[in-house]
Amino acid sequence: MGRMWRGGGCRRFHPIGDRMENEMVDGVDVWQPIRGLDMEFGVYRVPAKETIPYRIYPVLSPAWKADGYDELGIIYDRYLDLLVTYVVEGESETDGYAAAIVTYGNLDTFGLPREKLIEHASRNLKSDIRIGFTGTSGQLAMLEIGRLSGGVGGASALLLPLVWERAAKLLGTEKIAFFALSNCELMAVVAEERIIHALKSGLFDAARESVPVEEYFPKSIYGLVPDKSGYMLHCF
């Protein structure tokens, strides 16, 4: 998670706004933002009068971590079979990159309204997404989706309908399987029966041997279901 901000002192965040002008990416133009939206910022004031701009992002994790989060006072929302936690990231002249998970204990310090967390975090994530083909193997085309900045929580792109729609356009079908081996990146492939079978029959376990425990992602596979407003997700 990077360096944590120092405790103590009187600090406060105040929301401010900005805009990043990024265009949608063509199918072969990879590793670029897929859309620009208003960013949700804040200003972190420390006793030395240093100002640290920050942004909040969502991070997905397995539902079995809920008890531990409750004990630590970590704020989370539920989504499918997942938990959505929130991380504040900033850059300090003295400490460099710093990050802190949002808890009930520091919520007021950051000046973040509880009911707006997922809205603000999702808006930031939309402006920090890269999506592109990882290459093809025979007839298998796979998309890799993550944060353009390389930050933690790239798999949280699963929260964004914009990503579902973009993946469907790039892969040329609504029959898509989304999965992740860690919380850093989301993968998308055409939901063929052989692919789903391979994922369920041990591919996850083999691939996760090198993934740190703190980055574990549920061994779930998610698909698209068309509805009146576009798509919704379901678990295979």
Coordinates of N, CA and C in Angstrom, one line a residue:
M1 N 0.8 -1.2 0.0 CA 0.0 0.0 0.0 C 0.9 1.3 0.0
G2 N 2.2 1.1 0.1 CA 3.0 2.3 0.2 C 3.1 2.9 1.6
R3 N 3.7 4.0 1.7 CA 4.0 4.7 3.0 C 2.7 5.2 3.5
M4 N 2.4 5.0 4.8 CA 1.2 5.5 5.5 C 1.5 6.9 6.0
W5 N 0.5 7.8 6.0 CA 0.7 9.1 6.5 C 0.9 9.1 8.0
R6 N 1.7 10.0 8.4 CA 2.0 10.1 9.9 C 0.8 10.5 10.6
G7 N 0.7 10.0 11.8 CA -0.4 10.3 12.7 C -0.1 11.6 13.5
G8 N -1.1 12.1 14.2 CA -0.9 13.3 15.0 C -1.2 14.6 14.3
G9 N -1.4 15.6 15.0 CA -1.5 16.9 14.4 C -3.0 17.2 13.9
C10 N -3.2 18.4 13.5 CA -4.5 18.8 13.1 C -4.5 18.8 11.6
R11 N -5.3 17.9 10.9 CA -5.2 17.9 9.5 C -6.7 17.8 9.0
R12 N -6.8 18.3 7.8 CA -8.2 18.4 7.2 C -8.1 18.3 5.7
F13 N -9.1 17.6 5.1 CA -9.2 17.5 3.6 C -10.3 18.4 3.2
H14 N -10.2 19.1 2.1 CA -11.2 19.9 1.5 C -11.4 19.5 0.0
P15 N -12.6 19.0 -0.4 CA -12.7 18.6 -1.8 C -12.5 19.8 -2.7
I16 N -11.8 19.5 -3.8 CA -11.7 20.5 -4.9 C -11.9 19.7 -6.2
G17 N -11.9 20.4 -7.3 CA -12.2 19.7 -8.6 C -11.2 20.0 -9.7
D18 N -11.2 19.1 -10.7 CA -10.4 19.3 -11.8 C -10.9 18.4 -12.9
R19 N -10.4 18.5 -14.1 CA -10.9 17.7 -15.2 C -9.7 17.1 -16.0
M20 N -9.7 15.9 -16.3 CA -8.7 15.3 -17.2 C -9.4 15.0 -18.5
E21 N -8.8 15.5 -19.6 CA -9.4 15.4 -20.9 C -8.7 14.2 -21.6
N22 N -9.3 13.1 -21.5 CA -8.8 11.9 -22.2 C -9.9 11.3 -23.1
E23 N -9.5 10.8 -24.2 CA -10.5 10.3 -25.2 C -10.6 8.8 -25.1
M24 N -11.7 8.3 -25.7 CA -11.9 6.8 -25.8 C -10.8 6.3 -26.7
V25 N -10.4 5.0 -26.4 CA -9.3 4.4 -27.1 C -9.8 3.5 -28.2
D26 N -9.1 3.5 -29.3 CA -9.5 2.5 -30.4 C -9.0 1.1 -29.9
G27 N -9.5 0.1 -30.6 CA -9.3 -1.3 -30.1 C -7.8 -1.7 -30.0
V28 N -7.0 -1.1 -30.9 CA -5.6 -1.6 -30.9 C -4.7 -0.6 -30.1
D29 N -5.3 0.5 -29.7 CA -4.5 1.5 -29.0 C -4.5 1.2 -27.5
V30 N -3.5 0.5 -27.0 CA -3.6 0.0 -25.6 C -2.8 0.9 -24.6
W31 N -3.1 0.6 -23.4 CA -2.4 1.3 -22.2 C -2.7 2.8 -22.2
Q32 N -3.9 3.2 -22.6 CA -4.3 4.6 -22.5 C -5.6 4.7 -21.7
P33 N -5.9 5.9 -21.2 CA -7.1 6.1 -20.5 C -8.3 5.8 -21.5
I34 N -9.4 5.2 -20.9 CA -10.5 5.0 -21.8 C -11.6 6.1 -21.8
R35 N -11.4 7.0 -20.8 CA -12.4 8.1 -20.7 C -11.9 9.1 -19.7
G36 N -12.2 10.4 -19.9 CA -11.9 11.4 -19.0 C -13.1 11.9 -18.3
L37 N -13.1 12.1 -16.9 CA -14.2 12.6 -16.2 C -13.7 13.5 -15.1
D38 N -14.6 14.2 -14.4 CA -14.2 15.0 -13.3 C -13.5 14.2 -12.2
M39 N -12.4 14.7 -11.7 CA -11.6 13.9 -10.7 C -12.1 14.5 -9.3
E40 N -12.1 13.6 -8.3 CA -12.4 14.0 -6.9 C -11.1 14.1 -6.2
F41 N -10.8 15.3 -5.8 CA -9.5 15.6 -5.1 C -9.8 16.1 -3.7
G42 N -8.7 16.2 -2.9 CA -8.8 16.9 -1.6 C -7.4 17.5 -1.3
V43 N -7.3 18.2 -0.3 CA -6.1 18.8 0.1 C -5.8 18.3 1.6
Y44 N -4.6 17.8 1.8 CA -4.2 17.2 3.1 C -3.3 18.2 3.7
R45 N -3.6 18.8 4.9 CA -2.8 19.9 5.5 C -2.2 19.3 6.8
V46 N -0.9 19.3 6.8 CA -0.1 18.8 8.0 C 0.4 19.9 8.8
P47 N 0.8 19.7 10.1 CA 1.2 20.8 10.9 C 2.3 21.7 10.3
A48 N 3.2 21.1 9.5 CA 4.3 21.9 8.8 C 3.8 22.7 7.7
K49 N 2.4 22.8 7.5 CA 1.8 23.5 6.4 C 2.1 23.0 5.0
E50 N 2.5 21.8 5.0 CA 2.7 21.1 3.6 C 1.3 20.7 3.1
T51 N 1.0 21.0 1.9 CA -0.2 20.6 1.2 C 0.0 19.4 0.4
I52 N -0.9 18.3 0.6 CA -0.8 17.1 -0.1 C -2.1 16.8 -0.9
P53 N -2.1 17.0 -2.2 CA -3.3 16.6 -2.9 C -3.5 15.1 -2.9
Y54 N -4.7 14.7 -2.8 CA -5.0 13.3 -2.7 C -6.2 12.9 -3.6
R55 N -6.3 11.6 -3.9 CA -7.5 11.0 -4.6 C -7.9 9.8 -3.8
I56 N -9.1 9.4 -3.9 CA -9.6 8.2 -3.3 C -10.0 7.2 -4.4
Y57 N -9.6 5.9 -4.2 CA -9.9 4.9 -5.2 C -10.5 3.7 -4.5
P58 N -11.3 2.9 -5.2 CA -11.9 1.6 -4.7 C -10.9 0.5 -4.8
V59 N -11.0 -0.5 -3.9 CA -10.2 -1.7 -3.9 C -11.1 -2.9 -3.6
L60 N -11.2 -3.9 -4.5 CA -12.0 -5.0 -4.2 C -11.2 -6.1 -3.4
S61 N -11.9 -6.8 -2.6 CA -11.3 -7.9 -1.9 C -12.4 -9.0 -1.6
P62 N -11.9 -10.2 -1.2 CA -12.9 -11.3 -0.9 C -13.8 -11.0 0.3
A63 N -15.0 -11.5 0.2 CA -16.0 -11.3 1.3 C -15.5 -11.9 2.6
W64 N -14.7 -12.9 2.6 CA -14.2 -13.5 3.9 C -13.4 -12.6 4.7
K65 N -13.0 -11.5 4.2 CA -12.2 -10.5 5.0 C -13.0 -9.6 5.8
A66 N -14.4 -9.7 5.7 CA -15.3 -8.8 6.4 C -15.1 -8.7 7.9
D67 N -14.9 -9.9 8.5 CA -14.7 -9.9 10.0 C -13.5 -9.2 10.4
G68 N -12.4 -9.4 9.7 CA -11.2 -8.6 10.0 C -11.3 -7.1 9.8
Y69 N -12.0 -6.8 8.7 CA -12.2 -5.3 8.5 C -13.1 -4.7 9.6
D70 N -14.1 -5.5 10.1 CA -15.0 -5.0 11.1 C -14.1 -4.7 12.4
E71 N -13.2 -5.6 12.7 CA -12.4 -5.5 13.9 C -11.5 -4.3 13.8
L72 N -11.0 -4.0 12.6 CA -10.1 -2.8 12.4 C -10.8 -1.5 12.1
G73 N -12.1 -1.6 12.0 CA -12.9 -0.4 11.7 C -12.8 0.1 10.2
I74 N -12.4 -0.8 9.3 CA -12.2 -0.5 7.9 C -13.6 -0.4 7.2
I75 N -13.8 0.7 6.5 CA -15.1 0.9 5.9 C -15.2 0.1 4.6
Y76 N -16.3 -0.6 4.4 CA -16.5 -1.4 3.1 C -17.9 -1.4 2.7
D77 N -18.1 -1.6 1.4 CA -19.5 -1.9 0.9 C -19.4 -3.3 0.2
R78 N -20.6 -3.9 0.1 CA -20.7 -5.2 -0.5 C -21.1 -5.0 -2.0
Y79 N -20.5 -5.9 -2.8 CA -20.7 -5.9 -4.3 C -20.6 -7.3 -4.8
L80 N -21.6 -7.9 -5.3 CA -21.6 -9.3 -5.7 C -21.1 -10.2 -4.5
D81 N -20.0 -11.0 -4.7 CA -19.4 -11.8 -3.6 C -18.1 -11.1 -3.2
L82 N -18.1 -9.8 -3.3 CA -16.9 -9.0 -3.0 C -17.1 -7.9 -2.0
L83 N -16.0 -7.4 -1.4 CA -16.1 -6.2 -0.6 C -15.4 -5.0 -1.3
V84 N -15.9 -3.9 -1.2 CA -15.3 -2.7 -1.8 C -14.8 -1.8 -0.6
T85 N -13.4 -1.7 -0.5 CA -12.8 -0.8 0.4 C -12.3 0.4 -0.3
Y86 N -11.8 1.4 0.4 CA -11.4 2.6 -0.2 C -10.0 3.0 0.3
V87 N -9.2 3.5 -0.6 CA -7.8 3.9 -0.4 C -7.6 5.3 -0.8
V88 N -7.0 6.1 0.1 CA -6.6 7.5 -0.3 C -5.2 7.5 -0.6
E89 N -4.8 8.1 -1.8 CA -3.5 8.2 -2.3 C -3.1 9.6 -2.5
G90 N -1.8 9.9 -2.1 CA -1.3 11.3 -2.3 C 0.2 11.3 -2.4
E91 N 0.7 12.4 -2.7 CA 2.2 12.6 -2.9 C 2.7 13.7 -2.0
S92 N 3.6 13.4 -1.1 CA 4.1 14.4 -0.2 C 5.6 14.7 -0.6
E93 N 5.9 16.0 -0.4 CA 7.3 16.4 -0.7 C 8.3 15.8 0.3
T94 N 7.8 15.5 1.5 CA 8.7 15.0 2.5 C 8.7 13.5 2.6
D95 N 7.5 12.9 2.4 CA 7.4 11.4 2.5 C 7.2 10.7 1.2
G96 N 7.1 11.4 0.1 CA 6.9 10.8 -1.2 C 5.5 10.2 -1.3
Y97 N 5.3 9.1 -2.1 CA 4.0 8.5 -2.2 C 3.5 8.0 -0.9
A98 N 2.2 8.3 -0.6 CA 1.6 7.8 0.6 C 0.2 7.3 0.3
A99 N -0.2 6.3 1.1 CA -1.6 5.8 0.9 C -2.1 5.4 2.3
A100 N -3.4 5.5 2.4 CA -4.1 5.1 3.7 C -5.4 4.5 3.3
I101 N -5.8 3.4 4.0 CA -7.1 2.8 3.8 C -8.1 3.6 4.6
V102 N -9.3 3.8 4.1 CA -10.3 4.7 4.8 C -11.0 3.8 5.9
T103 N -11.0 4.4 7.1 CA -11.6 3.7 8.2 C -12.6 4.7 8.9
Y104 N -13.4 4.1 9.8 CA -14.3 5.0 10.5 C -13.5 6.0 11.4
G105 N -12.3 5.6 11.8 CA -11.5 6.5 12.6 C -10.9 7.7 11.9
N106 N -10.6 7.6 10.5 CA -10.0 8.7 9.8 C -10.9 9.3 8.8
L107 N -12.2 8.9 8.8 CA -13.1 9.4 7.8 C -13.3 10.9 7.9
D108 N -13.4 11.5 9.1 CA -13.5 12.9 9.3 C -12.3 13.6 9.0
T109 N -11.1 13.0 9.3 CA -9.8 13.7 9.0 C -9.7 13.9 7.5
F110 N -10.1 12.9 6.7 CA -10.1 13.1 5.2 C -11.2 13.9 4.7
G111 N -12.2 14.2 5.5 CA -13.3 15.1 5.0 C -14.1 14.4 4.0
L112 N -14.3 13.1 4.1 CA -15.0 12.3 3.1 C -16.3 11.9 3.6
P113 N -17.5 12.2 2.9 CA -18.8 11.8 3.4 C -18.9 10.3 3.1
R114 N -19.4 9.5 4.1 CA -19.5 8.1 4.0 C -20.4 7.7 2.8
E115 N -21.5 8.4 2.6 CA -22.4 8.0 1.5 C -21.9 8.3 0.2
K116 N -20.8 9.1 0.1 CA -20.3 9.5 -1.2 C -19.0 8.7 -1.6
L117 N -18.5 7.8 -0.8 CA -17.3 7.1 -1.0 C -17.2 6.4 -2.3
I118 N -18.2 5.6 -2.6 CA -18.2 4.8 -3.8 C -18.4 5.6 -5.0
E119 N -19.1 6.7 -4.9 CA -19.3 7.6 -6.1 C -18.0 8.3 -6.4
H120 N -17.3 8.9 -5.4 CA -16.1 9.6 -5.6 C -15.0 8.7 -6.1
A121 N -14.9 7.5 -5.5 CA -13.8 6.6 -5.8 C -14.0 6.0 -7.2
S122 N -15.2 5.7 -7.6 CA -15.5 5.2 -9.0 C -15.2 6.3 -10.0
R123 N -15.5 7.5 -9.7 CA -15.2 8.6 -10.7 C -13.7 8.7 -11.0
N124 N -12.9 8.6 -9.9 CA -11.5 8.7 -10.0 C -11.0 7.5 -10.9
L125 N -11.5 6.3 -10.5 CA -11.1 5.1 -11.2 C -11.4 5.2 -12.7
K126 N -12.5 5.8 -13.1 CA -12.8 5.9 -14.5 C -11.8 6.7 -15.3
S127 N -11.2 7.6 -14.6 CA -10.2 8.4 -15.3 C -8.8 7.9 -15.2
D128 N -8.6 6.7 -14.6 CA -7.3 6.1 -14.4 C -7.3 4.6 -14.9
I129 N -8.0 4.3 -16.0 CA -8.2 3.0 -16.4 C -7.4 2.8 -17.7
R130 N -6.7 1.7 -17.9 CA -6.1 1.2 -19.1 C -6.8 -0.1 -19.5
I131 N -6.9 -0.3 -20.8 CA -7.5 -1.6 -21.3 C -6.9 -1.9 -22.6
G132 N -6.5 -3.2 -22.8 CA -5.9 -3.5 -24.0 C -5.7 -5.0 -24.1
F133 N -5.4 -5.5 -25.3 CA -5.1 -6.9 -25.5 C -3.8 -7.3 -25.0
T134 N -3.7 -8.5 -24.3 CA -2.5 -9.0 -23.8 C -1.8 -9.8 -24.9
G135 N -2.4 -10.0 -26.0 CA -1.9 -10.9 -27.1 C -2.9 -12.0 -27.4
T136 N -2.7 -12.8 -28.4 CA -3.5 -13.9 -28.7 C -2.8 -15.2 -28.7
S137 N -3.4 -16.2 -28.3 CA -2.9 -17.6 -28.4 C -3.8 -18.5 -29.1
G138 N -3.5 -18.8 -30.4 CA -4.5 -19.5 -31.2 C -5.7 -18.6 -31.5
Q139 N -6.8 -19.0 -31.0 CA -8.0 -18.2 -31.2 C -8.4 -17.5 -29.9
L140 N -7.6 -17.5 -28.9 CA -7.9 -16.9 -27.6 C -7.4 -15.5 -27.6
A141 N -8.3 -14.5 -27.4 CA -8.0 -13.1 -27.2 C -8.3 -12.8 -25.8
M142 N -7.4 -12.1 -25.1 CA -7.6 -11.7 -23.7 C -7.4 -10.3 -23.5
L143 N -8.2 -9.6 -22.7 CA -8.0 -8.2 -22.4 C -7.5 -8.1 -21.0
E144 N -6.6 -7.2 -20.8 CA -6.0 -6.9 -19.5 C -6.4 -5.5 -19.1
I145 N -7.0 -5.3 -17.9 CA -7.6 -4.1 -17.5 C -7.0 -3.7 -16.2
G146 N -6.5 -2.5 -16.0 CA -5.9 -2.1 -14.8 C -5.9 -0.6 -14.7
R147 N -5.2 -0.1 -13.7 CA -5.0 1.4 -13.5 C -3.9 1.9 -14.4
L148 N -4.2 2.9 -15.1 CA -3.2 3.6 -15.9 C -1.9 4.0 -15.1
S149 N -2.2 4.5 -13.9 CA -1.1 4.9 -13.1 C -0.3 3.8 -12.4
G150 N -0.8 2.5 -12.6 CA -0.2 1.4 -12.0 C -0.5 1.2 -10.5
G151 N -1.4 2.0 -10.0 CA -1.8 1.9 -8.6 C -2.5 0.6 -8.3
V152 N -2.7 0.4 -6.9 CA -3.4 -0.8 -6.5 C -4.9 -0.7 -6.8
G153 N -5.5 -1.9 -7.0 CA -6.9 -1.9 -7.2 C -7.4 -1.9 -8.6
G154 N -6.5 -2.3 -9.6 CA -6.9 -2.3 -11.0 C -8.1 -3.2 -11.2
A155 N -8.2 -4.3 -10.4 CA -9.4 -5.2 -10.6 C -10.7 -4.6 -10.3
S156 N -10.6 -3.4 -9.6 CA -11.9 -2.7 -9.3 C -12.6 -2.2 -10.5
A157 N -11.9 -2.3 -11.7 CA -12.6 -1.9 -12.9 C -13.9 -2.7 -13.1
L158 N -14.0 -3.8 -12.4 CA -15.2 -4.7 -12.5 C -16.4 -3.9 -12.0
L159 N -16.2 -2.8 -11.3 CA -17.3 -2.0 -10.8 C -17.9 -1.1 -11.9
L160 N -17.2 -0.9 -13.0 CA -17.6 0.1 -14.0 C -18.3 -0.4 -15.2
P161 N -19.6 0.0 -15.4 CA -20.3 -0.4 -16.6 C -19.6 0.0 -17.8
L162 N -18.9 1.1 -17.8 CA -18.2 1.6 -18.9 C -17.1 0.6 -19.4
V163 N -16.5 -0.1 -18.4 CA -15.5 -1.1 -18.8 C -16.2 -2.3 -19.4
W164 N -17.3 -2.7 -18.8 CA -18.1 -3.9 -19.4 C -18.4 -3.6 -20.9
E165 N -18.9 -2.4 -21.2 CA -19.3 -2.0 -22.5 C -18.1 -2.0 -23.4
R166 N -17.0 -1.5 -22.9 CA -15.8 -1.4 -23.8 C -15.2 -2.8 -24.1
A167 N -15.2 -3.6 -23.1 CA -14.7 -5.0 -23.3 C -15.6 -5.7 -24.3
A168 N -16.9 -5.5 -24.2 CA -17.8 -6.2 -25.2 C -17.5 -5.7 -26.6
K169 N -17.2 -4.4 -26.8 CA -16.9 -3.8 -28.1 C -15.6 -4.4 -28.6
L170 N -14.6 -4.4 -27.7 CA -13.3 -4.9 -28.2 C -13.2 -6.4 -28.5
L171 N -14.0 -7.2 -27.7 CA -14.0 -8.6 -28.0 C -15.1 -9.0 -29.0
G172 N -16.0 -8.1 -29.3 CA -16.9 -8.3 -30.4 C -18.1 -9.2 -29.9
T173 N -18.3 -9.3 -28.6 CA -19.4 -10.2 -28.1 C -19.8 -9.7 -26.7
E174 N -21.1 -10.0 -26.4 CA -21.5 -9.8 -25.0 C -21.2 -11.0 -24.1
K175 N -20.8 -12.1 -24.7 CA -20.5 -13.3 -23.9 C -19.1 -13.2 -23.4
I176 N -18.9 -12.5 -22.3 CA -17.6 -12.3 -21.8 C -17.5 -12.8 -20.4
A177 N -16.3 -13.3 -20.0 CA -16.0 -13.8 -18.7 C -14.9 -12.8 -18.1
F178 N -15.2 -12.2 -17.0 CA -14.3 -11.4 -16.3 C -13.7 -12.2 -15.1
F179 N -12.4 -12.1 -14.8 CA -11.9 -12.8 -13.7 C -10.6 -12.0 -13.3
A180 N -10.1 -12.3 -12.1 CA -8.8 -11.7 -11.6 C -8.1 -12.6 -10.8
L181 N -6.8 -12.6 -10.9 CA -5.9 -13.5 -10.1 C -5.5 -12.7 -8.9
S182 N -5.5 -11.4 -8.9 CA -5.2 -10.6 -7.8 C -6.0 -9.3 -7.9
N183 N -5.9 -8.4 -6.9 CA -6.7 -7.2 -7.0 C -6.1 -6.1 -7.8
C184 N -5.0 -6.5 -8.5 CA -4.2 -5.5 -9.2 C -4.8 -5.3 -10.7
E185 N -5.2 -6.4 -11.3 CA -5.7 -6.4 -12.7 C -6.9 -7.3 -12.9
L186 N -7.7 -6.8 -13.8 CA -8.9 -7.6 -14.2 C -8.6 -8.1 -15.6
M187 N -9.0 -9.4 -15.8 CA -8.9 -10.0 -17.2 C -10.3 -10.2 -17.8
A188 N -10.4 -10.2 -19.1 CA -11.6 -10.5 -19.8 C -11.4 -11.3 -21.0
V189 N -12.1 -12.4 -21.2 CA -12.0 -13.3 -22.3 C -13.4 -13.6 -22.8
V190 N -13.5 -14.1 -24.0 CA -14.8 -14.6 -24.5 C -15.2 -15.8 -23.7
A191 N -16.5 -15.8 -23.3 CA -16.9 -16.9 -22.3 C -17.2 -18.2 -23.0
E192 N -16.2 -18.8 -23.5 CA -16.4 -20.1 -24.1 C -16.4 -21.2 -23.0
E193 N -17.1 -22.3 -23.2 CA -17.3 -23.3 -22.2 C -15.9 -23.9 -21.8
R194 N -15.0 -24.1 -22.7 CA -13.7 -24.6 -22.4 C -12.9 -23.7 -21.5
I195 N -13.0 -22.4 -21.7 CA -12.3 -21.4 -20.9 C -12.9 -21.4 -19.5
I196 N -14.2 -21.4 -19.4 CA -14.8 -21.4 -18.0 C -14.4 -22.7 -17.3
H197 N -14.4 -23.8 -18.0 CA -14.0 -25.0 -17.4 C -12.5 -25.0 -16.9
A198 N -11.6 -24.4 -17.7 CA -10.2 -24.3 -17.4 C -10.0 -23.5 -16.1
L199 N -10.8 -22.3 -16.1 CA -10.6 -21.4 -14.9 C -11.1 -22.1 -13.6
K200 N -12.2 -22.9 -13.8 CA -12.8 -23.5 -12.6 C -12.0 -24.8 -12.2
S201 N -11.3 -25.3 -13.1 CA -10.6 -26.6 -12.8 C -9.2 -26.6 -12.3
G202 N -8.7 -25.4 -11.9 CA -7.4 -25.3 -11.3 C -6.5 -24.2 -11.8
L203 N -6.9 -23.5 -12.9 CA -6.1 -22.4 -13.4 C -5.9 -21.3 -12.3
F204 N -6.9 -21.0 -11.6 CA -6.8 -20.0 -10.5 C -5.7 -20.4 -9.5
D205 N -5.8 -21.6 -9.0 CA -4.9 -22.1 -8.0 C -3.4 -22.1 -8.5
A206 N -3.2 -22.5 -9.7 CA -1.9 -22.6 -10.3 C -1.3 -21.2 -10.4
A207 N -2.1 -20.3 -10.9 CA -1.7 -18.9 -11.2 C -1.4 -18.1 -9.9
R208 N -2.1 -18.4 -8.9 CA -2.1 -17.6 -7.7 C -0.9 -18.0 -6.8
E209 N -0.1 -19.0 -7.1 CA 1.0 -19.4 -6.3 C 2.0 -18.2 -6.1
S210 N 2.1 -17.3 -7.0 CA 3.1 -16.2 -6.9 C 2.4 -14.9 -6.4
V211 N 1.1 -15.0 -6.1 CA 0.4 -13.8 -5.7 C 0.4 -13.6 -4.2
P212 N 0.8 -12.4 -3.7 CA 0.8 -12.2 -2.2 C -0.6 -12.4 -1.7
V213 N -0.7 -12.9 -0.5 CA -2.0 -13.2 0.2 C -2.8 -11.9 0.2
E214 N -2.2 -10.8 0.5 CA -3.0 -9.6 0.6 C -3.6 -9.1 -0.7
E215 N -3.1 -9.7 -1.8 CA -3.7 -9.3 -3.1 C -4.7 -10.4 -3.7
Y216 N -5.0 -11.4 -2.8 CA -5.9 -12.4 -3.3 C -7.2 -11.9 -3.7
F217 N -7.8 -12.5 -4.7 CA -9.1 -12.1 -5.3 C -9.9 -13.4 -5.3
P218 N -11.2 -13.3 -5.1 CA -12.0 -14.5 -5.1 C -11.9 -15.3 -6.4
K219 N -12.0 -16.6 -6.3 CA -12.0 -17.5 -7.4 C -13.3 -17.5 -8.1
S220 N -13.8 -16.3 -8.5 CA -15.1 -16.2 -9.1 C -14.9 -15.7 -10.5
I221 N -15.9 -16.1 -11.3 CA -15.9 -15.7 -12.8 C -17.2 -14.9 -13.0
Y222 N -17.1 -13.8 -13.6 CA -18.3 -12.9 -13.7 C -18.6 -12.8 -15.2
G223 N -19.9 -12.8 -15.5 CA -20.4 -12.6 -16.9 C -21.4 -11.5 -17.0
L224 N -21.6 -11.1 -18.3 CA -22.6 -10.0 -18.6 C -24.0 -10.6 -18.9
V225 N -25.0 -9.9 -18.4 CA -26.4 -10.2 -18.7 C -27.0 -8.9 -19.2
P226 N -27.5 -8.9 -20.4 CA -28.1 -7.7 -20.9 C -29.4 -7.3 -20.1
D227 N -29.6 -6.1 -19.9 CA -30.9 -5.6 -19.3 C -31.3 -4.3 -19.9
K228 N -32.4 -3.7 -19.5 CA -33.0 -2.6 -20.1 C -32.0 -1.4 -20.1
S229 N -31.2 -1.3 -19.1 CA -30.3 -0.1 -19.0 C -28.9 -0.4 -19.6
G230 N -28.6 -1.6 -20.1 CA -27.3 -2.0 -20.6 C -27.0 -3.4 -20.3
Y231 N -26.1 -3.5 -19.2 CA -25.7 -4.8 -18.7 C -25.8 -4.9 -17.2
M232 N -25.8 -6.1 -16.7 CA -25.5 -6.3 -15.3 C -24.6 -7.5 -15.2
L233 N -24.0 -7.8 -14.0 CA -23.1 -8.9 -13.9 C -23.7 -10.0 -13.2
H234 N -23.3 -11.2 -13.5 CA -23.7 -12.4 -12.7 C -22.4 -13.3 -12.5
C235 N -22.5 -14.2 -11.5 CA -21.4 -15.1 -11.3 C -21.7 -16.4 -12.0
F236 N -20.6 -16.9 -12.8 CA -20.8 -18.2 -13.4 C -20.8 -19.3 -12.4

